[in-house]
Structures are given as structure tokens and as C-alpha cells.
CSV table of C-alpha atoms and ligand atoms in Angstrom, one decimal:
chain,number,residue,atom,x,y,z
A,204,UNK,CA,32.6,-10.8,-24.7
A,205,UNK,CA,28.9,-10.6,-23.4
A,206,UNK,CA,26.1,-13.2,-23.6
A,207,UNK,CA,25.0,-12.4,-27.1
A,208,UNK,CA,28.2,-12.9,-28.8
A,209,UNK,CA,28.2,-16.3,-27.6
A,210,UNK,CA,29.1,-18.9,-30.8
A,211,UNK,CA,26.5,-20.5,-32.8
A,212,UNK,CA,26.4,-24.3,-33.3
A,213,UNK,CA,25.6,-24.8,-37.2
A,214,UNK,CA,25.9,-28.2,-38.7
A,215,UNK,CA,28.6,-28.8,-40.0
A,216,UNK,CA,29.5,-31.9,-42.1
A,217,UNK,CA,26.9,-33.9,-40.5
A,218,UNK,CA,28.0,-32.8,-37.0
A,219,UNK,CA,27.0,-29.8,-35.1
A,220,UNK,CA,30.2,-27.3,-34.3
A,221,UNK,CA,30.8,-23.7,-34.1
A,222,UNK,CA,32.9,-21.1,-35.9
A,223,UNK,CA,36.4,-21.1,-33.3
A,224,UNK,CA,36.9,-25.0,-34.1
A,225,UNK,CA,36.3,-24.6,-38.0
A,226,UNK,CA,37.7,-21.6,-38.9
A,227,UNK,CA,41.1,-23.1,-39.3
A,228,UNK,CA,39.5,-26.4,-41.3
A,229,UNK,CA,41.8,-26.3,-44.1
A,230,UNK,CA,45.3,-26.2,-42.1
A,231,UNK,CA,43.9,-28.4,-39.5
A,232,UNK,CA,43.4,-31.1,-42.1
A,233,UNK,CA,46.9,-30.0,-43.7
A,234,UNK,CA,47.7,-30.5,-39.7
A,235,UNK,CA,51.6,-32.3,-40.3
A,236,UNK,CA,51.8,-34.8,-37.4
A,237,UNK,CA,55.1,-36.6,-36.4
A,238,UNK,CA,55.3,-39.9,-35.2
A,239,UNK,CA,56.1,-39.5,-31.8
A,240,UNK,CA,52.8,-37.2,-31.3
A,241,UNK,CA,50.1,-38.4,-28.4
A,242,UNK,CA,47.3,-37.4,-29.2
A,243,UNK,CA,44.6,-36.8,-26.5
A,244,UNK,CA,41.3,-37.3,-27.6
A,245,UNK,CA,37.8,-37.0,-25.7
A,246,UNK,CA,34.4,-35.6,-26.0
A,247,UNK,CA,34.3,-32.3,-24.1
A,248,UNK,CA,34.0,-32.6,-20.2
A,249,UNK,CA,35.7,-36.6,-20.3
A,250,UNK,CA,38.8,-35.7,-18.1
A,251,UNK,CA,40.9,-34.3,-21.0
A,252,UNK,CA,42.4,-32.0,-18.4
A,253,UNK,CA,43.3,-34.3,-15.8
A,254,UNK,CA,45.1,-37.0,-18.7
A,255,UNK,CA,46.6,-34.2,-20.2
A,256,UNK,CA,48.3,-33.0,-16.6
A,257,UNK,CA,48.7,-36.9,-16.3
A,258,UNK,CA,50.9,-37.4,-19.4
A,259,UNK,CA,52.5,-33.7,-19.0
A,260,UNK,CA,54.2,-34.6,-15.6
A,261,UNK,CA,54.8,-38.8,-16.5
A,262,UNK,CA,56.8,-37.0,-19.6
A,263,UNK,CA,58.0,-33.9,-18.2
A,264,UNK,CA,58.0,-33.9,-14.4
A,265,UNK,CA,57.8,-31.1,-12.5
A,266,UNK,CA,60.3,-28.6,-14.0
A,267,UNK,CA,59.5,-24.7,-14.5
A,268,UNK,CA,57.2,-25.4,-17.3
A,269,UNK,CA,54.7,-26.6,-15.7
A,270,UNK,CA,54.9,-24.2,-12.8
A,271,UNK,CA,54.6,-21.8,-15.2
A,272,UNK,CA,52.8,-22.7,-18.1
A,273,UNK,CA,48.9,-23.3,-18.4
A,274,UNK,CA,47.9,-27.0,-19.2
A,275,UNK,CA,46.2,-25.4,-22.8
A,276,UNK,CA,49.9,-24.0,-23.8
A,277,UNK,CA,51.6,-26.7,-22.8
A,278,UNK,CA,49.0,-29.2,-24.4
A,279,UNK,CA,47.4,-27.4,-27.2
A,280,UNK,CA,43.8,-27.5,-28.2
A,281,UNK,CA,44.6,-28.2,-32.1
A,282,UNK,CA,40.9,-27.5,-33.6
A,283,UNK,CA,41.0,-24.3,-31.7
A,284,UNK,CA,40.7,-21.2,-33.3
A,285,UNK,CA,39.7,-17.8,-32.1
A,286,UNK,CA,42.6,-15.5,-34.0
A,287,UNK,CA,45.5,-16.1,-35.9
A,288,UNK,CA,47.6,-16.2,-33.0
A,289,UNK,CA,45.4,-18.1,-30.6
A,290,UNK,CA,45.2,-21.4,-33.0
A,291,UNK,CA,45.8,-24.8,-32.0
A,292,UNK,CA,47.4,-26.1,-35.2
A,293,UNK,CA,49.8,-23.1,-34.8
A,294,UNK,CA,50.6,-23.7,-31.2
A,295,UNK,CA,51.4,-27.3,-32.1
A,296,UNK,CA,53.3,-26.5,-34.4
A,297,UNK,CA,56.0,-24.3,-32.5
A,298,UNK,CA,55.3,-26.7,-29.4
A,299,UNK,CA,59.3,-26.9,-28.3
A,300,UNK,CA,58.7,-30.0,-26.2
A,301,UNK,CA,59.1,-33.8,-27.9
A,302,UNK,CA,56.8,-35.9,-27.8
A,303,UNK,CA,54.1,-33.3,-28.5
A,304,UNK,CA,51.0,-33.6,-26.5
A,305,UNK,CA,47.8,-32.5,-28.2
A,306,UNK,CA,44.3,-32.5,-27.3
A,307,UNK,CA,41.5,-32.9,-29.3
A,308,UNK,CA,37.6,-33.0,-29.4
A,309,UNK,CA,37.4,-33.9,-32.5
A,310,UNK,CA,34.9,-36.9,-33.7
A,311,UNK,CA,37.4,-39.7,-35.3
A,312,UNK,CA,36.7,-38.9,-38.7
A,313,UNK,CA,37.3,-35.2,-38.8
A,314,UNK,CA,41.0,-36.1,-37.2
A,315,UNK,CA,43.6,-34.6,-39.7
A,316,UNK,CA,44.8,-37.7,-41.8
A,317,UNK,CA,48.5,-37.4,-40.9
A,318,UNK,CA,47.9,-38.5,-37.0
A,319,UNK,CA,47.2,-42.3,-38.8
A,320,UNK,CA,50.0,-42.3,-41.1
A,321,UNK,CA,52.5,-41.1,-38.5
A,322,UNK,CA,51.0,-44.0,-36.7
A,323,UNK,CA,50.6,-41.8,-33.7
A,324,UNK,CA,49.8,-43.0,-30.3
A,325,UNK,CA,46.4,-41.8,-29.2
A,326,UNK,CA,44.7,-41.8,-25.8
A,327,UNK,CA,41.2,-41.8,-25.6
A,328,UNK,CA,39.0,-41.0,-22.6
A,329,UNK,CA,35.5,-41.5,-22.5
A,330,UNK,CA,32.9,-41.0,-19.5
A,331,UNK,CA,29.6,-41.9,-19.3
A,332,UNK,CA,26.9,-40.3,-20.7
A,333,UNK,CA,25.1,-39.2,-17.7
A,334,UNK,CA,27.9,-37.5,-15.7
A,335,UNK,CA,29.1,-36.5,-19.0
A,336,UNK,CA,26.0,-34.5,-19.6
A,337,UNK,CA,25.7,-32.6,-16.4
A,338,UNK,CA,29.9,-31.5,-16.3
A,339,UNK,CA,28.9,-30.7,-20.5
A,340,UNK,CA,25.4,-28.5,-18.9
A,341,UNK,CA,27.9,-26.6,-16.2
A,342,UNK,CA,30.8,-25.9,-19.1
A,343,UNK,CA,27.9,-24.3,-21.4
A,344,UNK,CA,26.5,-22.3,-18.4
A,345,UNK,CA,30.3,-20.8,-17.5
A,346,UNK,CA,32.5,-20.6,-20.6
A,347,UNK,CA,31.4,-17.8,-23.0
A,348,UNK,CA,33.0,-19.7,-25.7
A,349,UNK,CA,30.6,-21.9,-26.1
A,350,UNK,CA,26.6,-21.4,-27.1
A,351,UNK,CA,24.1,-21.0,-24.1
A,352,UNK,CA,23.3,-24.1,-21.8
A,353,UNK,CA,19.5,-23.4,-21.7
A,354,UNK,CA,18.3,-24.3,-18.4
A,355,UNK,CA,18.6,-28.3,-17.8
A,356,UNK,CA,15.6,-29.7,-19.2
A,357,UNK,CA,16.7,-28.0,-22.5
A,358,UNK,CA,19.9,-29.3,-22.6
A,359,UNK,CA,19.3,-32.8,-21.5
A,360,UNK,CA,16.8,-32.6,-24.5
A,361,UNK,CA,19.3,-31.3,-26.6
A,362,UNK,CA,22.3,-33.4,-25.6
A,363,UNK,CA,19.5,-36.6,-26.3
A,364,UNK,CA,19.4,-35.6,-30.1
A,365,UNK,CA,23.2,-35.0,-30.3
A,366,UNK,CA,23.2,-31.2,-30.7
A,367,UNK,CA,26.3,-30.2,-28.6
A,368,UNK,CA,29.3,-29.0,-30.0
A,369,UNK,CA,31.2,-31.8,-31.6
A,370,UNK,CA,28.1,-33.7,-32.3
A,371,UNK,CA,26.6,-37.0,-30.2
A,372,UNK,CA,28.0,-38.2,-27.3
A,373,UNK,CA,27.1,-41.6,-28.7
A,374,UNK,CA,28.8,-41.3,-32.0
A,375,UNK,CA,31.5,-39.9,-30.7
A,376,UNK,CA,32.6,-43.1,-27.8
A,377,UNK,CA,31.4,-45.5,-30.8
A,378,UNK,CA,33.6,-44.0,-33.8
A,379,UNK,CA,36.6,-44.0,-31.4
A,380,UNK,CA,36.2,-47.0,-30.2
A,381,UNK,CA,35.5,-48.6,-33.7
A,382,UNK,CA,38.9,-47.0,-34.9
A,383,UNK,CA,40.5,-48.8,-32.0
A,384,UNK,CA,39.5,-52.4,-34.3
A,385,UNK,CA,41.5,-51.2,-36.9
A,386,UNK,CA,44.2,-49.0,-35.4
A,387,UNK,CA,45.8,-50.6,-32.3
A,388,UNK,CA,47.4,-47.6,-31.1
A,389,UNK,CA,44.6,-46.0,-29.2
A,390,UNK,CA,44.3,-46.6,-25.6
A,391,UNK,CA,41.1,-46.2,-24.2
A,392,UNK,CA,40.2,-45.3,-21.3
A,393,UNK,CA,37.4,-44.8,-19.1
A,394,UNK,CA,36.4,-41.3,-16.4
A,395,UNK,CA,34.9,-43.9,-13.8
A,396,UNK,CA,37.9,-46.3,-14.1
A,397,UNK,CA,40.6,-43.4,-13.2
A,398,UNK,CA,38.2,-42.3,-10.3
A,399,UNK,CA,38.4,-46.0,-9.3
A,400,UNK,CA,42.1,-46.4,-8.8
A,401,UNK,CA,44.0,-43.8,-10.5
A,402,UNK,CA,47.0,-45.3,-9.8
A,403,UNK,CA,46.2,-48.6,-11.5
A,404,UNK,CA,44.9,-46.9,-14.6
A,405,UNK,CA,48.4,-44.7,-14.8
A,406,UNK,CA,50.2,-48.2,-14.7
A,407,UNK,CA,48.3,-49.2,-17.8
A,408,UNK,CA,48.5,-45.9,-19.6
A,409,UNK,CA,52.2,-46.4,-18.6
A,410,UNK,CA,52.4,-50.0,-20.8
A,411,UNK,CA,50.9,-48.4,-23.5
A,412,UNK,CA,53.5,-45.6,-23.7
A,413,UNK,CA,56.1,-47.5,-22.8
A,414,UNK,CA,57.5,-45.8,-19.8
A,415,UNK,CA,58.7,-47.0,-16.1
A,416,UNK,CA,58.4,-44.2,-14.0
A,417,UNK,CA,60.4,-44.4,-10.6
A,418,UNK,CA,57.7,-45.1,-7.3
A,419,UNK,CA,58.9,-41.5,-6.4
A,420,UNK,CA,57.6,-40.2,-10.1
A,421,UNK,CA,54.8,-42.1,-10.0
A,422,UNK,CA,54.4,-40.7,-6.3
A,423,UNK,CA,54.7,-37.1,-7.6
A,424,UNK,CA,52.5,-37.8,-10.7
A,425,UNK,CA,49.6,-38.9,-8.6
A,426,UNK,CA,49.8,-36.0,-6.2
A,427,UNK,CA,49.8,-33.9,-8.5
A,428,UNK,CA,47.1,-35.2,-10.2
A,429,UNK,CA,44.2,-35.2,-8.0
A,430,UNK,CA,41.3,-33.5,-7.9
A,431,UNK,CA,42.2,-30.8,-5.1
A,432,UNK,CA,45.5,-30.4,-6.3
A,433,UNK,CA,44.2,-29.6,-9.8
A,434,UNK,CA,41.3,-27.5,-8.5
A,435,UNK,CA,44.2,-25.6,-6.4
A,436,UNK,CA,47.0,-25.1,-9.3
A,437,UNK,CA,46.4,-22.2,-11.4
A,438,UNK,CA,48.2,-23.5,-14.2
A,439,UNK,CA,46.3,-26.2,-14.4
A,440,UNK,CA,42.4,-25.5,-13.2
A,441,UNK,CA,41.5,-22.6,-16.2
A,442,UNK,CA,41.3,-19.8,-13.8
A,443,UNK,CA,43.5,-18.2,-16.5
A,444,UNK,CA,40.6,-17.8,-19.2
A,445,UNK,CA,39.0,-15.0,-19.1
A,446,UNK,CA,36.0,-15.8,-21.0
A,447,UNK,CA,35.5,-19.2,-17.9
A,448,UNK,CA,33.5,-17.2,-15.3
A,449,UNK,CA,33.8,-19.5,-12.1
A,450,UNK,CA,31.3,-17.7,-10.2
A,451,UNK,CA,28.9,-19.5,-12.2
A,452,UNK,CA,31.0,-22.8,-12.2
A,453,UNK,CA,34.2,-23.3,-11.2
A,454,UNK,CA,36.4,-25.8,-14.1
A,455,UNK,CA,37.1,-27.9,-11.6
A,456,UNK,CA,33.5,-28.4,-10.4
A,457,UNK,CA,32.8,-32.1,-8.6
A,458,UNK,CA,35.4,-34.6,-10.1
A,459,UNK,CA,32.9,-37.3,-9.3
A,460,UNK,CA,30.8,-40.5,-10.8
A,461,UNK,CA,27.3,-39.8,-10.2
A,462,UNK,CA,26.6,-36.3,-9.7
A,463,UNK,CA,24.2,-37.2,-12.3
A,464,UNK,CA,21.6,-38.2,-9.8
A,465,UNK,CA,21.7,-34.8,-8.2
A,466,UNK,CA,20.5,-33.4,-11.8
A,467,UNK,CA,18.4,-36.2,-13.3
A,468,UNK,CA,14.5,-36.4,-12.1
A,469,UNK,CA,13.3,-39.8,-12.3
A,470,UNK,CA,11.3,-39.4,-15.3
A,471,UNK,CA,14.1,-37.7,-17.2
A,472,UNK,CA,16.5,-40.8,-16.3
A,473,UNK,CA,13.5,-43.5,-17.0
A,474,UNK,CA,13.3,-41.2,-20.5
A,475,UNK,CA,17.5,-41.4,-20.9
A,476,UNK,CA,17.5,-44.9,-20.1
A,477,UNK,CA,15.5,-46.0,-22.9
A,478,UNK,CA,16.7,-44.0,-25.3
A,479,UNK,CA,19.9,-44.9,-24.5
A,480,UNK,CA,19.2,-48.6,-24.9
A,481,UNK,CA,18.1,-48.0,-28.3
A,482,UNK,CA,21.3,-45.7,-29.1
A,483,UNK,CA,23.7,-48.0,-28.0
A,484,UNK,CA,22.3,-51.4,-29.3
A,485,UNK,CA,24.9,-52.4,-31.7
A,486,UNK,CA,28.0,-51.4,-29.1
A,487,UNK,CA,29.7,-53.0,-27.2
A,488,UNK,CA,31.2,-50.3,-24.7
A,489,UNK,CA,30.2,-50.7,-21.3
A,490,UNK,CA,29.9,-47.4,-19.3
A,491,UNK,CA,29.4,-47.5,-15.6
A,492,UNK,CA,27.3,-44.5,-13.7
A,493,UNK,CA,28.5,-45.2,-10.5
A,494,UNK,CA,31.4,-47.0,-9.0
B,255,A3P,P1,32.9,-32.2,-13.4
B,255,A3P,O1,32.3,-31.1,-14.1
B,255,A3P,O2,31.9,-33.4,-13.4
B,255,A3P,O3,33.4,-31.9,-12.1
B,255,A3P,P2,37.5,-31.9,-19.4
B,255,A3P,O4,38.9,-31.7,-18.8
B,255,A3P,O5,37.4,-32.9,-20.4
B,255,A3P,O6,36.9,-30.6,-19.7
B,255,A3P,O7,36.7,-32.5,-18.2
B,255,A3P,C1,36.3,-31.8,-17.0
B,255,A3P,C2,35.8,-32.7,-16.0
B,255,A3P,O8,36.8,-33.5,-15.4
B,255,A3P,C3,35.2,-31.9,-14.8
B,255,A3P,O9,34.1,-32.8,-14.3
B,255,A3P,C4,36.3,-31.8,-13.9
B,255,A3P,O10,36.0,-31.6,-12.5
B,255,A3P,C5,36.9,-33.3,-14.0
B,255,A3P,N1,38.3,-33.4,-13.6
B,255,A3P,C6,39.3,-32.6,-13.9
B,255,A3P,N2,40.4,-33.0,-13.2
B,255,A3P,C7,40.1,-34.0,-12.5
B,255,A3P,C8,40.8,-34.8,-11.5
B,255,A3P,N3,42.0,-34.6,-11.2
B,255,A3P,N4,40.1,-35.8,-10.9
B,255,A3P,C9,38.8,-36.0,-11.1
B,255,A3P,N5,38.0,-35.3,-12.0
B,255,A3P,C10,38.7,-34.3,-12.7
């Protein structure tokens, strides 16, 4: 695929998207969920990959499948849709494993309808906006699936007026976290708080599940889970998507809180901040940009 045939982001339903995650609209929201589903749900570039490796090895431990199977085919993307045989709802669907892991970027209101009256467990992970931004800029400027970043001034424009794929940052932590008032079953989470103490927030992701995993599991889930151990594993870190060209970024880029200030010029952040304030005046989420 060259540059050109990048995706366009139209609006769609109040929410700007692109063609490979609503092409399959119609059997997404026909999407038949069962009720010991988890689904994992973030904004792009939140740390769906590293929860998903998370919940893959607390569930499934370190057996062939996940020496031989990338993290996307173990935990499919379900909104994803590039052909007929490369769709998420499809993938789910013949998933052999139980529970079923499956991602999704969707904003809560576009999630198919069966995931709430399975009564399906979901984990949540949000990061903030800043950090979010800049791993969302790096994504755009190395994955051909996804329209052009622009250079950075453009995007941080862009991402300010909620034109990214799958809509506003800011709508998106505030639905989720409004649907967590009315449906207990999501666990949210936070990026910064998993950077923190990884450990800890495993524990509590553990409660929520309902599992005890051994000190040796938890050992080997935590090992496997960290940043150079993801950027190393092959069947974890993307480098099997051809359309991902890590010469420009790699998937696994920083794994930090704050490489925002490394992007941000002073004026641009004094510009976020205020904004920001005004965006985020009736929630009650707080984010933290450093730790
Ligand atoms: P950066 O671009 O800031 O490095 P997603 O999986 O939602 O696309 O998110 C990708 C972001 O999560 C990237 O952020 C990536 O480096 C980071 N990430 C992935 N695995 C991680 C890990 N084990 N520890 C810390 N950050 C991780």
C-alpha cells in the first residue's frame, strides 16, 4: 500500500472513523457476545497491547499459543475490517480459546449491544491526553492503515478538535467512564498507574476477574509483560504487520509518562491546558502527566 492509499477519516455518526472499522457495521452490531467475554476497551495508543498480553498470559500462561500466535490473533480487533477474511467480528467468532479476549476502540456507544446484555466484563484503559497524543502522532506517522499524521503542529490541532480516528479523546475517557455509573462491570484503569507499579495494578485487575494467580504466575506474567520484553517478542510488538513501518517508529516506541514534554512547546501546552480545562469541566477523571 503506498502513502496515497492511506484511509480517509469521514464522519461518521457524529464521530470521525474510516472505511476498515465500518465496513463490517451491520454484523458488528449483530456482534453475538457470550457472557464470559472480556472485553478490552481503549482509545488507540492507551496500552491496549500491553493489557491484552496482560490478561492473555493471567488466562493462558505461556503455552505454544502465545509463542506462536500474534497478540491481534489471539486477541482480536472486533471493529476491524480490511477483507472478508481479515475481520474482527469473524476472528472472534471462531476464537477457540474461553473466555474470549477482544479489543476494541470503539467509543461506548457504538459497542454492539450484546456485550451489555451478556453482562460482559470489560476492562478499560485510559491514558492521558498528552502522552496519549504524541504515541497517537507516532502511530499515524508509521502505520499505513491509518490517515497521514501531518507534521505535529497539525496533529496536535487536530487531535484538540477531536478529529482522530474514533473521535475525541475527551468523549471517549468520559462515555466510558459514565457507563461505568450504570454498568459495574468495567474496570478502569489508568496508563500512568500501570507504569507506577504494574504489579499492584495486576492485583487489582486480578479482583476484578476473579483469579489468584500463583507468586510464580504472577512472577512470569510480569516478566513477560514489560516493556523490553514486549518490544523484544515478535508475537507481541507488531513487527508482523506489514503495513507498520518501524523505521519510522517502532510499535513499541517509549512506554513512558511524559514523553509529552519532549513534543509539546510551551505555548502549545499553555494552549492544551486551557482548552483542556474547559473540555473536562463537568468530569471527574483525574489524569496524571507524570508520575
Ligand atoms: P508509546 O508510543 O508512548 O511508546 P496501544 O497498545 O493501545 O496501541 O498503545 C501503545 C502504547 O503503549 C505505546 O506507547 C507503547 O510503547 C506502549 N506500551 C506497550 N506495551 C507496553 C509495556 N509493556 N509497558 C509500557 N508501555 C507499553
Amino acid at each position: 500500500m503506498d502513502a496515497l492509499a492511506r484511509p480517509e477519516m469521514f464522519d461518521f455518526q457524529g464521530v470521525s472513523m474510516t472505511n476498515i472499522f465500518t465496513d463490517n457495521w451491520e454484523n458488528l452490531q449483530k456482534f453475538q457476545a457470550r457472557p464470559d467475554d472480556i472485553l478490552i476497551a481503549t482509545y488507540p495508543k492507551a496500552g491496549t497491547t500491553w493489557v491484552s498480553q496482560i490478561l492473555d498470559l493471567l488466562w493462558f500462561g505461556q503455552t505454544e499459543r502465545q509463542k506462536t500466535l500474534p497478540i491481534h490473533e489471539r486477541v482480536p480487533f472486533l471493529e476491524l475490517h480490511i477483507l472478508p477474511d481479515m475481520s474482527g467480528t469473524k476472528q472472534a467468532d471462531t476464537l477457540p480459546t474461553s473466555p474470549r479476549l477482544i479489543k476494541t476502540h470503539l467509543p461506548v456507544q457504538f459497542v454492539p449491544k450484546s456485550f451489555w446484555e451478556q453482562n460482559c466484563r470489560v476492562v478499560y484503559v485510559a491514558r492521558n491526553a498528552k502522552d496519549n497524543m504524541v504515541s497517537y502522532f507516532h502511530f499515524n506517522r508509521m502505520n499505513k492503515l491509518q490517515p497521514p499524521a501531518g507534521d505535529w503542529d497539525d496533529f496536535f490541532q487536530q487531535f484538540m478538535k477531536g478529529k482522530m480516528v474514533f473521535g475525541p479523546w475527551y468523549d471517549h475517557v468520559n462515555g466510558w467512564w459514565k457507563k461505568k455509573q450504570t454498568y459495574p462491570k468495567i474496570h478502569y484503569m489508568f496508563y500512568e498507574d500501570m507504569i507506577e507499579d504494574t504489579g499492584r495494578e495486576i492485583d487489582n485487575l486480578c479482583s476484578f476477574l476473579g483469579l489468584s494467580p500463583s507468586a510464580e504466575e504472577k512472577k512470569m506474567v510480569l516478566g513477560g509483560t514489560q516493556f523490553d520484553s514486549m518490544k523484544k517478542n515478535q508475537m507481541a510488538n507488531y513487527s508482523t504487520i506489514a503495513e507498520m513501518d518501524f523505521t519510522i517508529s517502532p510499535f513499541m516506541r517509549k512506554g513512558k509518562v511524559g514523553d509529552w514534554k519532549n513534543h509539546f512547546t510551551v505555548a502549545q501546552n499553555e494552549k492544551f491546558d486551557e482548552d483542556y480545562k474547559q473540555k473536562m469541566k463537568d468530569s471527574t477523571i483525574q489524569f496524571r502527566t507524570e508520575v
